[in-house]
Coordinates of C-alpha atoms and ligand atoms in Angstrom, one line a residue:
X62 CA -93.8 0.6 106.0
X63 CA -93.4 -1.6 109.1
X64 CA -95.4 -1.3 112.2
X65 CA -92.4 0.2 114.0
X66 CA -91.9 2.9 111.3
X67 CA -95.5 3.9 111.5
X68 CA -95.2 4.4 115.3
X69 CA -92.0 6.4 114.7
X70 CA -93.9 8.6 112.2
X71 CA -96.8 9.1 114.5
X72 CA -94.3 10.1 117.2
X73 CA -92.9 12.8 114.9
X74 CA -96.4 14.3 114.7
X75 CA -96.8 14.2 118.5
X76 CA -93.4 15.9 119.1
X77 CA -93.7 19.6 119.7
X78 CA -90.0 20.5 119.5
X79 CA -89.7 23.2 116.8
X80 CA -86.1 22.1 115.9
X81 CA -87.7 19.0 114.5
X82 CA -89.4 21.1 111.8
X83 CA -86.1 22.5 110.8
X84 CA -84.6 19.1 110.5
X85 CA -87.5 17.7 108.5
X86 CA -87.4 20.7 106.1
X87 CA -83.6 20.2 105.6
X88 CA -84.0 16.6 104.8
X89 CA -86.9 17.1 102.5
X90 CA -85.1 19.8 100.6
X91 CA -82.1 17.6 100.2
X92 CA -84.2 14.7 98.8
X93 CA -86.0 17.0 96.5
X94 CA -82.9 18.6 95.1
X95 CA -81.3 15.2 94.6
X96 CA -84.2 13.7 92.7
X97 CA -86.1 16.7 91.1
X98 CA -83.7 19.6 91.2
X99 CA -85.0 23.1 92.0
X100 CA -87.8 23.2 89.3
X101 CA -91.3 24.2 90.3
X102 CA -93.9 23.5 87.6
X103 CA -97.2 25.3 87.3
X104 CA -100.5 23.7 86.5
X105 CA -103.0 26.4 85.5
X106 CA -106.2 25.5 87.4
X107 CA -109.4 26.0 85.5
X108 CA -112.4 25.3 87.8
X109 CA -114.9 25.0 85.0
X110 CA -118.0 24.1 87.0
X111 CA -119.0 24.2 90.7
X112 CA -122.0 21.9 90.1
X113 CA -121.8 18.6 91.9
X114 CA -123.9 15.5 92.3
X115 CA -122.2 14.7 95.6
X116 CA -122.8 15.8 99.2
X117 CA -119.5 15.5 101.0
X118 CA -119.9 16.8 104.5
X119 CA -116.8 19.1 104.3
X120 CA -117.2 20.7 101.0
X121 CA -118.8 24.0 100.1
X122 CA -119.8 22.8 96.6
X123 CA -121.9 19.9 98.0
X124 CA -125.3 19.7 96.3
X125 CA -127.0 20.4 99.6
X126 CA -125.5 23.9 99.8
X127 CA -128.1 26.2 98.3
X128 CA -126.2 29.3 99.3
X129 CA -123.8 29.3 96.3
X130 CA -124.4 30.5 92.8
X131 CA -123.8 27.5 90.5
X132 CA -121.9 28.1 87.2
X133 CA -120.6 26.1 84.3
X134 CA -118.2 27.7 81.9
X135 CA -118.9 27.5 78.2
X136 CA -116.7 25.3 75.9
X137 CA -115.1 28.4 74.3
X138 CA -114.3 30.0 77.6
X139 CA -112.4 26.9 78.9
X140 CA -110.5 26.6 75.6
X141 CA -109.6 30.2 75.6
X142 CA -108.3 30.1 79.2
X143 CA -106.3 27.0 78.4
X144 CA -104.7 28.5 75.4
X145 CA -103.9 31.7 77.2
X146 CA -102.1 29.7 79.8
X147 CA -100.3 27.7 77.1
X148 CA -99.0 30.8 75.3
X149 CA -97.8 32.3 78.7
X150 CA -95.6 29.2 79.2
X151 CA -97.7 27.0 81.4
X152 CA -97.3 23.7 79.7
X153 CA -99.9 22.0 81.8
X154 CA -103.4 22.8 83.0
X155 CA -105.7 21.1 85.5
X156 CA -109.4 20.9 84.6
X157 CA -111.5 20.6 87.7
X158 CA -115.2 20.6 88.5
X159 CA -117.6 19.1 91.0
X160 CA -118.5 15.5 90.2
X161 CA -120.5 15.5 87.0
X162 CA -120.8 12.0 85.6
X163 CA -123.6 12.1 83.0
X164 CA -122.5 11.0 79.6
X165 CA -123.4 14.5 78.3
X166 CA -120.9 16.1 80.7
X167 CA -118.2 13.6 80.0
X168 CA -118.7 14.0 76.2
X169 CA -118.5 17.8 76.8
X170 CA -115.2 17.7 78.6
X171 CA -113.7 15.1 76.3
X172 CA -114.5 17.4 73.3
X173 CA -112.8 20.3 75.1
X174 CA -109.7 18.2 75.8
X175 CA -109.5 17.0 72.2
X176 CA -109.7 20.6 71.0
X177 CA -107.1 21.9 73.4
X178 CA -104.8 19.0 72.5
X179 CA -105.1 19.9 68.8
X180 CA -103.2 23.2 69.4
X181 CA -99.5 23.8 69.3
X182 CA -97.9 26.9 70.7
X183 CA -95.3 28.6 68.5
X184 CA -92.9 28.5 71.4
X185 CA -93.3 24.8 72.1
X186 CA -93.8 21.9 69.8
X187 CA -95.5 19.8 72.4
X188 CA -99.2 20.0 73.2
X189 CA -100.6 21.2 76.5
X190 CA -100.4 18.6 79.3
X191 CA -103.8 18.0 80.8
X192 CA -104.5 16.9 84.4
X193 CA -108.1 16.1 85.4
X194 CA -109.8 16.3 88.8
X195 CA -113.4 15.4 88.1
X196 CA -114.1 12.8 90.8
X197 CA -115.4 9.3 90.5
X198 CA -116.4 8.2 87.0
X199 CA -116.8 4.8 85.4
X200 CA -113.9 2.9 83.9
X201 CA -115.3 3.6 80.4
X202 CA -115.5 7.3 81.1
X203 CA -111.9 7.5 82.5
X204 CA -110.8 5.7 79.3
X205 CA -112.8 8.1 77.1
X206 CA -111.0 11.1 78.7
X207 CA -107.6 9.4 78.4
X208 CA -108.2 8.7 74.7
X209 CA -109.2 12.4 74.3
X210 CA -105.7 13.3 75.5
X211 CA -105.7 13.8 79.3
X212 CA -102.8 12.0 80.9
X213 CA -102.9 12.8 84.7
X214 CA -105.7 12.4 87.1
X215 CA -106.1 13.6 90.7
X216 CA -108.5 11.8 92.9
X217 CA -108.1 12.4 96.6
X218 CA -108.9 9.6 99.0
X219 CA -109.3 12.4 101.7
X220 CA -108.3 9.9 104.4
X221 CA -107.1 6.3 104.2
X222 CA -109.0 5.4 107.3
X223 CA -112.2 3.7 106.0
X224 CA -114.2 4.5 109.1
X225 CA -113.2 8.2 109.0
X226 CA -114.0 8.3 105.3
X227 CA -117.5 7.1 106.0
X228 CA -117.9 9.7 108.7
X229 CA -117.1 12.6 106.4
X230 CA -119.2 11.3 103.4
X231 CA -122.8 10.3 103.0
X232 CA -123.6 6.6 103.0
X233 CA -123.9 6.4 99.2
X234 CA -120.2 7.3 98.9
X235 CA -117.9 4.4 99.5
X236 CA -114.3 4.0 100.4
X237 CA -114.0 0.9 98.3
X238 CA -115.5 2.6 95.3
X239 CA -112.8 5.4 95.6
X240 CA -110.1 2.7 95.7
X241 CA -111.6 1.0 92.6
X242 CA -111.4 4.4 90.8
X243 CA -107.7 4.8 91.7
X244 CA -107.0 1.3 90.4
X245 CA -108.9 1.9 87.2
X246 CA -106.9 5.1 86.5
X247 CA -103.7 3.4 87.0
X248 CA -104.7 0.5 84.8
X249 CA -105.7 2.8 82.0
X250 CA -102.2 4.4 82.1
X251 CA -102.8 7.8 83.8
X252 CA -100.2 9.4 86.1
X253 CA -102.3 9.0 89.3
X254 CA -102.5 11.5 92.1
X255 CA -104.3 11.2 95.4
X256 CA -104.1 13.0 98.7
X257 CA -105.7 13.7 102.1
X258 CA -107.0 16.5 104.3
X259 CA -105.1 17.1 107.5
X260 CA -106.8 18.1 110.7
X261 CA -110.2 16.5 110.1
X262 CA -112.5 16.1 113.0
X263 CA -111.9 12.6 114.4
X264 CA -108.5 12.2 112.6
X265 CA -105.5 11.2 114.6
X266 CA -101.7 11.4 114.0
X267 CA -101.8 7.6 113.6
X268 CA -104.2 8.1 110.7
X269 CA -101.7 10.4 109.0
X270 CA -98.9 7.8 109.4
X271 CA -101.3 5.3 107.8
X272 CA -102.0 7.8 105.0
X273 CA -98.3 7.8 104.2
X274 CA -98.2 4.1 104.2
X275 CA -101.3 4.1 101.8
X276 CA -99.6 6.4 99.3
X277 CA -96.5 4.1 99.2
X278 CA -98.6 1.0 98.9
X279 CA -100.6 2.6 96.0
X280 CA -97.3 3.6 94.4
X281 CA -98.8 6.9 93.5
X282 CA -97.2 9.4 91.0
X283 CA -98.6 12.7 92.4
X284 CA -99.7 13.9 95.8
X285 CA -102.0 16.8 96.9
X286 CA -102.5 17.4 100.6
X287 CA -103.8 20.4 102.4
X288 CA -105.0 21.4 105.8
X289 CA -108.7 20.9 106.5
X290 CA -110.3 24.3 106.5
X291 CA -113.9 24.2 107.6
X292 CA -116.5 25.7 105.3
X293 CA -119.3 27.3 107.4
X294 CA -122.1 26.0 105.2
X295 CA -121.2 22.4 105.7
X296 CA -122.2 19.8 108.3
X297 CA -118.6 19.0 109.2
X298 CA -117.9 22.6 110.2
X299 CA -120.0 22.0 113.4
X300 CA -117.6 19.3 114.6
X301 CA -114.4 20.0 116.5
X302 CA -110.9 18.9 115.5
X303 CA -110.0 17.0 118.6
X304 CA -106.6 15.5 118.0
X305 CA -104.7 17.7 115.6
X306 CA -104.5 21.2 117.1
X307 CA -102.2 22.8 114.5
X308 CA -103.3 21.6 111.0
X309 CA -100.8 23.9 109.2
X310 CA -97.7 22.7 111.0
X311 CA -98.9 19.1 110.7
X312 CA -99.4 19.6 107.0
X313 CA -95.9 20.9 106.5
X314 CA -94.5 17.9 108.5
X315 CA -96.7 15.6 106.4
X316 CA -95.3 17.1 103.1
X317 CA -91.7 16.8 104.3
X318 CA -92.2 13.1 105.4
X319 CA -93.9 12.4 102.0
X320 CA -91.0 13.9 100.1
X321 CA -88.5 11.9 102.2
X322 CA -90.4 8.6 101.7
X323 CA -91.3 9.2 98.0
X324 CA -88.5 11.4 96.6
X325 CA -89.5 11.2 92.9
X326 CA -93.2 11.9 92.9
X327 CA -94.8 15.3 92.1
X328 CA -96.2 17.0 95.0
X329 CA -98.5 20.1 95.1
X330 CA -98.2 23.2 97.4
X331 CA -101.9 23.4 97.8
X332 CA -104.0 26.6 97.7
X333 CA -105.4 25.6 101.1
X334 CA -101.9 25.8 102.6
X335 CA -101.5 29.3 101.1
X336 CA -104.9 30.3 102.4
X337 CA -104.2 29.7 106.1
X338 CA -100.7 31.0 106.4
X339 CA -99.0 34.0 104.7
X340 CA -95.9 31.9 104.1
X341 CA -97.8 28.7 103.2
X342 CA -96.5 28.5 99.7
X343 CA -92.9 29.0 100.6
X344 CA -93.0 26.5 103.5
X345 CA -94.8 24.0 101.3
X346 CA -92.1 24.3 98.7
X347 CA -89.4 24.0 101.3
X348 CA -91.1 20.8 102.6
X349 CA -90.7 19.3 99.2
X350 CA -93.6 20.4 97.0
X351 CA -92.6 21.0 93.3
X352 CA -95.9 21.8 91.7
X353 CA -98.1 25.0 92.1
X354 CA -101.6 25.5 90.8
X355 CA -102.2 29.1 89.9
X356 CA -106.0 29.7 89.6
X357 CA -107.1 30.7 86.1
X358 CA -110.8 30.5 86.8
X359 CA -112.5 33.8 85.7
X360 CA -112.5 36.3 88.6
X361 CA -116.3 36.4 88.5
X362 CA -116.6 32.7 89.3
X363 CA -113.8 32.3 91.8
X364 CA -115.9 33.3 94.8
X365 CA -118.3 30.5 93.9
X366 CA -115.7 27.8 93.9
X367 CA -115.1 27.7 97.6
X368 CA -114.4 24.1 98.6
X369 CA -113.4 25.6 102.0
X370 CA -113.7 29.1 103.5
X371 CA -111.4 32.1 102.7
X372 CA -109.6 30.6 99.7
X373 CA -106.7 32.9 98.7
X374 CA -105.3 33.5 95.2
X375 CA -101.8 34.5 94.3
X376 CA -101.2 36.3 91.0
X377 CA -98.4 35.1 88.7
X378 CA -95.9 37.7 89.9
X379 CA -96.4 36.9 93.6
X380 CA -96.2 33.3 92.8
X381 CA -92.9 33.7 90.9
X382 CA -91.5 35.9 93.7
X383 CA -92.4 33.4 96.5
X384 CA -91.0 30.5 94.6
X385 CA -87.7 32.4 94.0
X386 CA -87.6 33.5 97.7
X387 CA -88.0 29.9 98.8
X388 CA -84.9 29.0 96.7
X389 CA -86.5 27.4 93.7
X390 CA -87.3 28.2 90.1
X391 CA -90.6 28.6 88.4
X392 CA -90.1 26.5 85.3
X393 CA -92.1 27.3 82.2
X394 CA -92.3 25.6 78.8
X395 CA -92.0 22.1 80.2
X396 CA -94.6 19.6 81.3
X397 CA -92.8 18.5 84.5
X398 CA -94.2 15.0 84.7
X399 CA -93.6 12.8 87.7
X400 CA -90.3 10.9 87.3
X401 CA -91.9 8.2 89.4
X402 CA -94.4 7.4 86.7
X403 CA -91.7 6.8 84.2
X404 CA -89.8 4.6 86.6
X405 CA -92.7 2.4 87.3
X406 CA -93.4 2.1 83.6
X407 CA -89.8 1.0 83.1
X408 CA -89.1 4.0 81.0
X409 CA -86.6 5.5 83.4
X410 CA -84.2 2.9 84.7
X411 CA -81.3 4.9 86.1
X412 CA -81.6 7.5 88.8
X413 CA -83.3 10.6 87.5
X414 CA -80.9 13.4 86.9
X415 CA -82.7 16.7 87.4
X416 CA -81.6 18.4 84.1
X417 CA -85.0 20.0 83.5
X418 CA -86.6 18.4 80.5
X419 CA -85.6 14.7 80.7
X420 CA -89.1 13.8 81.8
X421 CA -90.4 15.5 78.7
X422 CA -88.1 13.5 76.4
X423 CA -89.2 10.3 78.0
X424 CA -92.9 11.0 77.8
X425 CA -94.7 8.0 76.4
X426 CA -97.6 9.9 74.8
X427 CA -98.5 13.5 73.8
Ligands
SF4_87 S1 -115.5 17.2 97.5 FE1 -115.9 17.0 95.3 S2 -117.4 15.4 95.1 FE2 -117.5 16.1 97.2 S3 -119.1 17.7 97.2 FE3 -117.1 18.7 96.9 S4 -116.9 18.9 94.7 FE4 -118.5 17.4 95.1

């Protein structure tokens, strides 16, 4: 992205004309239908532990928050949730936890992954696709989990501005270390996802334009972005958002711009988006998102997995209804991998035709 394009993008965020939102949604929808069709793929989200060794200033799971009840699901519980999702037609799950980097923890989840990958549904010959979101681990640990059978990894940079990154994390967490992790994941062969929060204290529209440039430069396969929603029991909640007054509208614009700039990546309609606006899911999809992450975490544990305040949950029927109302189709029994990944691997050389399962047939590993 040139300097001029970045200024133009920042200008879009500054512009308060509502007709601009309509134009952006139309353009994003056009790009998405051309490159990905109307499919929306679910990733059943299993938040298997809210324990975390980190202390990010914005997150309700930070180790310094003594007001939450910590939990860690048992091996059998995770496997059962995954297989229930599988038999219901979700062909992918996302295993998420706080950052737990001991070898005991990584061995634990590698064993869970191997067990899940050993199953085959009677309705689908392929195994369950597994995305991980477990934070910063060592190269060796990422490789261990890849060899166990995971093939996608989400690691949000949260902001591509190194100074802002340092303001929202304690000194022991480094921007460069996060970049090294993203590079390691790509080198190992994962489909790599990242993302940012929108509306952080101290964040500017120019930062968001730089974020888009960062995603392109990193050639990412998947993107997860959501509005920053303060959690009352965190240090960042005491700071004001000075420069981005409407995080929801800005997030929708950011999604639409991302879809226009990166038409073949997978992009999530985040739960945060759904949590701050009744039509958050529908608008996120119209802005180009093609992935949803229904929460499968047991009801008893959900209230303890609050990265931000007032997290909302949609049941399957509501999700299906909203996707249909937005003009798209909830697509079961397919992995729905990012076409961009196959293109950068040289496995998809012609323009992707959105026929539904062509990504599955080109998958390099199951
Ligand atoms: S953002 Fe992730 S690493 Fe940071 S405190 Fe929350 S769960 Fe832990």
